[in-house]
Amino acid sequence: MALLLLALAAGLAAGYARGGRLRRLGERPPVRSRLILTALGAYAVGVAGSWVWEPLLPVMTALCWFTLGFYAWLNRAYHGARLIALGLVANGLVILLNGGMPVSVTAEQRAGVETTVAQRPDEGVVTVAGDDTRLRWLGKTVPVAFPPRPEAVSPGDLAVAAGVAAALATAMTGRRTALARERAEATRRPAPRIGERAA
């Protein structure tokens, strides 16, 4: 959470530094936003179903991240959206392979976390990273000593944070990617009349 707040603050600062304004965020709304509700629904099913079958929670949590990653990919016309998609899918993959997000106790200690994951047995989709952890490097292995809540984050978290900062900063300035410009030009281009050949 602290990392995301830092990314939002960095994005706002960069946006304003480039002459951007918050009102520009609504000029190009993202597409397929209902996928956010689908992702939340998948997570809710996982939480409710875990009372009957505990492994359902990490599976549905991974599906939630995959869905949000797909949503970000569909909106890759925004700067930073590809990074967000990559980070979300990476987090979902490591959760799916390990039955939870593996967290490095050493990384938490280096960050200054008072109560490590090893001391919190009831953390839902969080597990302690060990030698048998699959794709351990994708887990929460990066210490972030950011007050008031130090934490360990994953490479996926870093990618999402960087993508959010980039997306916010560029959206505030109205900048577009090449893909976004092509789509905008295509929508403004008049459709060929019947009997006319496309140039």
mmCIF file of C-alpha atoms in Angstrom:
data_model
loop_
_atom_site.group_PDB
_atom_site.id
_atom_site.type_symbol
_atom_site.label_atom_id
_atom_site.label_comp_id
_atom_site.label_asym_id
_atom_site.label_seq_id
_atom_site.Cartn_x
_atom_site.Cartn_y
_atom_site.Cartn_z
ATOM 1 C CA MET A 1 0.000 0.000 0.000
ATOM 2 C CA ALA A 2 2.826 2.414 0.879
ATOM 3 C CA LEU A 3 4.473 1.714 -2.482
ATOM 4 C CA LEU A 4 1.236 2.473 -4.348
ATOM 5 C CA LEU A 5 0.767 5.734 -2.460
ATOM 6 C CA LEU A 6 4.337 6.670 -3.304
ATOM 7 C CA ALA A 7 3.670 5.870 -6.981
ATOM 8 C CA LEU A 8 0.531 8.028 -6.988
ATOM 9 C CA ALA A 9 2.402 10.903 -5.376
ATOM 10 C CA ALA A 10 5.244 10.567 -7.894
ATOM 11 C CA GLY A 11 2.784 10.461 -10.786
ATOM 12 C CA LEU A 12 0.973 13.571 -9.567
ATOM 13 C CA ALA A 13 4.229 15.444 -9.040
ATOM 14 C CA ALA A 14 5.529 14.495 -12.489
ATOM 15 C CA GLY A 15 2.203 15.379 -14.095
ATOM 16 C CA TYR A 16 2.050 18.818 -12.539
ATOM 17 C CA ALA A 17 5.734 19.407 -13.313
ATOM 18 C CA ARG A 18 4.942 18.866 -16.996
ATOM 19 C CA GLY A 19 2.045 21.287 -16.888
ATOM 20 C CA GLY A 20 -0.602 18.601 -16.552
ATOM 21 C CA ARG A 21 -3.987 18.923 -14.880
ATOM 22 C CA LEU A 22 -6.180 16.402 -13.084
ATOM 23 C CA ARG A 23 -9.196 17.333 -15.201
ATOM 24 C CA ARG A 24 -7.524 15.729 -18.220
ATOM 25 C CA LEU A 25 -7.840 12.298 -16.615
ATOM 26 C CA GLY A 26 -11.466 12.135 -17.739
ATOM 27 C CA GLU A 27 -10.782 13.029 -21.360
ATOM 28 C CA ARG A 28 -9.950 9.458 -22.378
ATOM 29 C CA PRO A 29 -11.778 7.018 -20.094
ATOM 30 C CA PRO A 30 -10.444 3.429 -20.124
ATOM 31 C CA VAL A 31 -12.307 0.707 -22.012
ATOM 32 C CA ARG A 32 -13.974 -2.434 -20.616
ATOM 33 C CA SER A 33 -14.036 -1.076 -17.057
ATOM 34 C CA ARG A 34 -16.599 -3.703 -16.077
ATOM 35 C CA LEU A 35 -13.697 -6.133 -15.881
ATOM 36 C CA ILE A 36 -12.836 -4.489 -12.555
ATOM 37 C CA LEU A 37 -16.167 -5.690 -11.171
ATOM 38 C CA THR A 38 -15.497 -9.138 -12.622
ATOM 39 C CA ALA A 39 -12.152 -9.251 -10.833
ATOM 40 C CA LEU A 40 -13.701 -8.145 -7.543
ATOM 41 C CA GLY A 41 -16.426 -10.740 -7.980
ATOM 42 C CA ALA A 42 -13.841 -13.481 -8.482
ATOM 43 C CA TYR A 43 -12.076 -12.459 -5.290
ATOM 44 C CA ALA A 44 -15.369 -12.342 -3.373
ATOM 45 C CA VAL A 45 -16.174 -15.870 -4.561
ATOM 46 C CA GLY A 46 -12.762 -16.985 -3.363
ATOM 47 C CA VAL A 47 -13.260 -15.449 0.080
ATOM 48 C CA ALA A 48 -16.719 -16.948 0.491
ATOM 49 C CA GLY A 49 -15.776 -20.334 -0.971
ATOM 50 C CA SER A 50 -12.658 -20.649 1.143
ATOM 51 C CA TRP A 51 -14.876 -21.488 4.113
ATOM 52 C CA VAL A 52 -15.776 -24.701 2.294
ATOM 53 C CA TRP A 53 -12.564 -25.327 0.330
ATOM 54 C CA GLU A 54 -9.555 -23.326 1.515
ATOM 55 C CA PRO A 55 -7.432 -23.627 -1.689
ATOM 56 C CA LEU A 56 -10.166 -21.768 -3.591
ATOM 57 C CA LEU A 57 -9.016 -18.408 -2.210
ATOM 58 C CA PRO A 58 -5.530 -18.325 -3.789
ATOM 59 C CA VAL A 59 -6.939 -19.676 -7.062
ATOM 60 C CA MET A 60 -9.596 -16.971 -7.279
ATOM 61 C CA THR A 61 -7.134 -14.338 -6.096
ATOM 62 C CA ALA A 62 -4.834 -15.282 -8.960
ATOM 63 C CA LEU A 63 -7.808 -15.116 -11.331
ATOM 64 C CA CYS A 64 -8.561 -11.647 -9.967
ATOM 65 C CA TRP A 65 -5.029 -10.475 -10.792
ATOM 66 C CA PHE A 66 -5.133 -12.099 -14.233
ATOM 67 C CA THR A 67 -8.424 -10.335 -14.986
ATOM 68 C CA LEU A 68 -7.056 -6.970 -13.904
ATOM 69 C CA GLY A 69 -3.919 -7.648 -15.932
ATOM 70 C CA PHE A 70 -6.079 -8.331 -18.998
ATOM 71 C CA TYR A 71 -7.970 -5.097 -18.316
ATOM 72 C CA ALA A 72 -4.700 -3.177 -18.193
ATOM 73 C CA TRP A 73 -3.558 -4.830 -21.424
ATOM 74 C CA LEU A 74 -6.781 -3.809 -23.181
ATOM 75 C CA ASN A 75 -5.971 -0.236 -22.157
ATOM 76 C CA ARG A 76 -2.351 -0.387 -23.315
ATOM 77 C CA ALA A 77 -2.958 2.814 -25.279
ATOM 78 C CA TYR A 78 -2.155 4.482 -21.953
ATOM 79 C CA HIS A 79 1.488 4.964 -21.055
ATOM 80 C CA GLY A 80 2.419 2.531 -18.291
ATOM 81 C CA ALA A 81 -0.510 0.149 -18.866
ATOM 82 C CA ARG A 82 1.757 -2.602 -20.219
ATOM 83 C CA LEU A 83 3.881 -2.431 -17.070
ATOM 84 C CA ILE A 84 0.755 -2.663 -14.918
ATOM 85 C CA ALA A 85 -0.452 -5.684 -16.874
ATOM 86 C CA LEU A 86 2.922 -7.404 -16.580
ATOM 87 C CA GLY A 87 3.100 -6.800 -12.834
ATOM 88 C CA LEU A 88 -0.428 -8.021 -12.149
ATOM 89 C CA VAL A 89 0.045 -11.198 -14.190
ATOM 90 C CA ALA A 90 3.372 -11.882 -12.460
ATOM 91 C CA ASN A 91 1.709 -11.576 -9.049
ATOM 92 C CA GLY A 92 -1.153 -13.815 -10.113
ATOM 93 C CA LEU A 93 1.217 -16.442 -11.488
ATOM 94 C CA VAL A 94 3.333 -16.744 -8.346
ATOM 95 C CA ILE A 95 0.199 -16.906 -6.173
ATOM 96 C CA LEU A 96 -1.275 -19.644 -8.344
ATOM 97 C CA LEU A 97 1.909 -21.733 -8.320
ATOM 98 C CA ASN A 98 2.442 -21.494 -4.555
ATOM 99 C CA GLY A 99 -1.072 -21.336 -3.140
ATOM 100 C CA GLY A 100 -0.370 -17.820 -1.911
ATOM 101 C CA MET A 101 2.002 -14.900 -2.320
ATOM 102 C CA PRO A 102 5.408 -16.003 -0.979
ATOM 103 C CA VAL A 103 6.952 -13.417 1.320
ATOM 104 C CA SER A 104 10.617 -13.344 2.286
ATOM 105 C CA VAL A 105 11.031 -13.011 6.044
ATOM 106 C CA THR A 106 14.558 -11.665 5.467
ATOM 107 C CA ALA A 107 13.226 -8.937 3.185
ATOM 108 C CA GLU A 108 10.636 -7.950 5.776
ATOM 109 C CA GLN A 109 13.286 -7.766 8.471
ATOM 110 C CA ARG A 110 15.510 -5.606 6.282
ATOM 111 C CA ALA A 111 12.582 -3.284 5.632
ATOM 112 C CA GLY A 112 11.967 -2.945 9.356
ATOM 113 C CA VAL A 113 8.678 -4.842 9.592
ATOM 114 C CA GLU A 114 7.928 -5.440 13.263
ATOM 115 C CA THR A 115 5.788 -8.565 12.836
ATOM 116 C CA THR A 116 6.960 -10.736 9.924
ATOM 117 C CA VAL A 117 4.755 -13.090 7.936
ATOM 118 C CA ALA A 118 6.188 -16.033 9.884
ATOM 119 C CA GLN A 119 4.583 -14.544 12.999
ATOM 120 C CA ARG A 120 1.235 -13.993 11.281
ATOM 121 C CA PRO A 121 -0.139 -17.445 10.424
ATOM 122 C CA ASP A 122 -3.600 -16.232 9.364
ATOM 123 C CA GLU A 123 -2.753 -14.077 6.373
ATOM 124 C CA GLY A 124 -5.048 -15.591 3.746
ATOM 125 C CA VAL A 125 -3.156 -15.755 0.460
ATOM 126 C CA VAL A 126 0.298 -15.104 1.935
ATOM 127 C CA THR A 127 2.907 -17.804 2.559
ATOM 128 C CA VAL A 128 6.462 -17.851 3.877
ATOM 129 C CA ALA A 129 9.014 -18.079 1.047
ATOM 130 C CA GLY A 130 11.304 -21.090 1.336
ATOM 131 C CA ASP A 131 13.646 -23.268 -0.694
ATOM 132 C CA ASP A 132 10.694 -25.127 -2.234
ATOM 133 C CA THR A 133 8.924 -21.943 -3.362
ATOM 134 C CA ARG A 134 8.288 -21.825 -7.088
ATOM 135 C CA LEU A 135 9.480 -18.679 -8.873
ATOM 136 C CA ARG A 136 10.561 -17.328 -5.532
ATOM 137 C CA TRP A 137 12.076 -14.237 -7.112
ATOM 138 C CA LEU A 138 8.563 -13.152 -8.149
ATOM 139 C CA GLY A 139 7.428 -13.144 -4.522
ATOM 140 C CA LYS A 140 7.725 -10.310 -2.033
ATOM 141 C CA THR A 141 11.502 -10.245 -1.871
ATOM 142 C CA VAL A 142 12.249 -6.521 -2.177
ATOM 143 C CA PRO A 143 12.434 -4.559 1.113
ATOM 144 C CA VAL A 144 10.837 -1.120 1.083
ATOM 145 C CA ALA A 145 11.531 0.877 4.251
ATOM 146 C CA PHE A 146 8.916 3.516 3.493
ATOM 147 C CA PRO A 147 7.268 5.054 6.560
ATOM 148 C CA PRO A 148 4.822 4.756 8.146
ATOM 149 C CA ARG A 149 4.473 1.156 6.967
ATOM 150 C CA PRO A 150 7.651 -0.638 5.857
ATOM 151 C CA GLU A 151 7.022 -3.757 3.801
ATOM 152 C CA ALA A 152 8.426 -6.300 1.399
ATOM 153 C CA VAL A 153 7.146 -6.028 -2.161
ATOM 154 C CA SER A 154 7.367 -8.177 -5.272
ATOM 155 C CA PRO A 155 8.835 -7.311 -8.676
ATOM 156 C CA GLY A 156 5.243 -7.337 -9.884
ATOM 157 C CA ASP A 157 4.347 -4.707 -7.296
ATOM 158 C CA LEU A 158 7.247 -2.562 -8.523
ATOM 159 C CA ALA A 159 6.062 -2.903 -12.129
ATOM 160 C CA VAL A 160 2.505 -1.950 -11.175
ATOM 161 C CA ALA A 161 3.712 1.052 -9.171
ATOM 162 C CA ALA A 162 5.916 2.274 -12.018
ATOM 163 C CA GLY A 163 3.085 1.794 -14.487
ATOM 164 C CA VAL A 164 0.600 3.667 -12.301
ATOM 165 C CA ALA A 165 3.005 6.590 -11.907
ATOM 166 C CA ALA A 166 3.641 6.729 -15.660
ATOM 167 C CA ALA A 167 -0.045 6.399 -16.540
ATOM 168 C CA LEU A 168 -1.077 9.147 -14.128
ATOM 169 C CA ALA A 169 1.668 11.558 -15.148
ATOM 170 C CA THR A 170 1.093 11.204 -18.893
ATOM 171 C CA ALA A 171 -2.709 11.170 -18.667
ATOM 172 C CA MET A 172 -2.557 14.495 -16.801
ATOM 173 C CA THR A 173 -0.637 16.015 -19.712
ATOM 174 C CA GLY A 174 -2.874 14.496 -22.382
ATOM 175 C CA ARG A 175 -0.002 12.615 -24.032
ATOM 176 C CA ARG A 176 -0.904 9.537 -26.049
ATOM 177 C CA THR A 177 0.946 6.458 -27.168
ATOM 178 C CA ALA A 178 1.346 5.711 -30.869
ATOM 179 C CA LEU A 179 -1.427 3.114 -30.576
ATOM 180 C CA ALA A 180 -3.785 5.681 -29.038
ATOM 181 C CA ARG A 181 -3.029 8.196 -31.780
ATOM 182 C CA GLU A 182 -3.696 5.602 -34.480
ATOM 183 C CA ARG A 183 -7.030 4.689 -32.902
ATOM 184 C CA ALA A 184 -8.022 8.338 -32.585
ATOM 185 C CA GLU A 185 -7.164 9.006 -36.241
ATOM 186 C CA ALA A 186 -9.088 5.909 -37.317
ATOM 187 C CA THR A 187 -12.232 7.099 -35.537
ATOM 188 C CA ARG A 188 -11.968 10.561 -37.148
ATOM 189 C CA ARG A 189 -11.296 9.195 -40.621
ATOM 190 C CA PRO A 190 -14.545 9.156 -42.681
ATOM 191 C CA ALA A 191 -15.736 5.758 -43.843
ATOM 192 C CA PRO A 192 -15.389 5.155 -47.614
ATOM 193 C CA ARG A 193 -18.585 5.534 -49.600
ATOM 194 C CA ILE A 194 -20.137 2.616 -51.402
ATOM 195 C CA GLY A 195 -18.397 2.078 -54.719
ATOM 196 C CA GLU A 196 -15.259 3.919 -53.659
ATOM 197 C CA ARG A 197 -11.984 2.102 -53.252
ATOM 198 C CA ALA A 198 -9.915 2.593 -50.145
ATOM 199 C CA ALA A 199 -6.782 4.575 -50.884
#
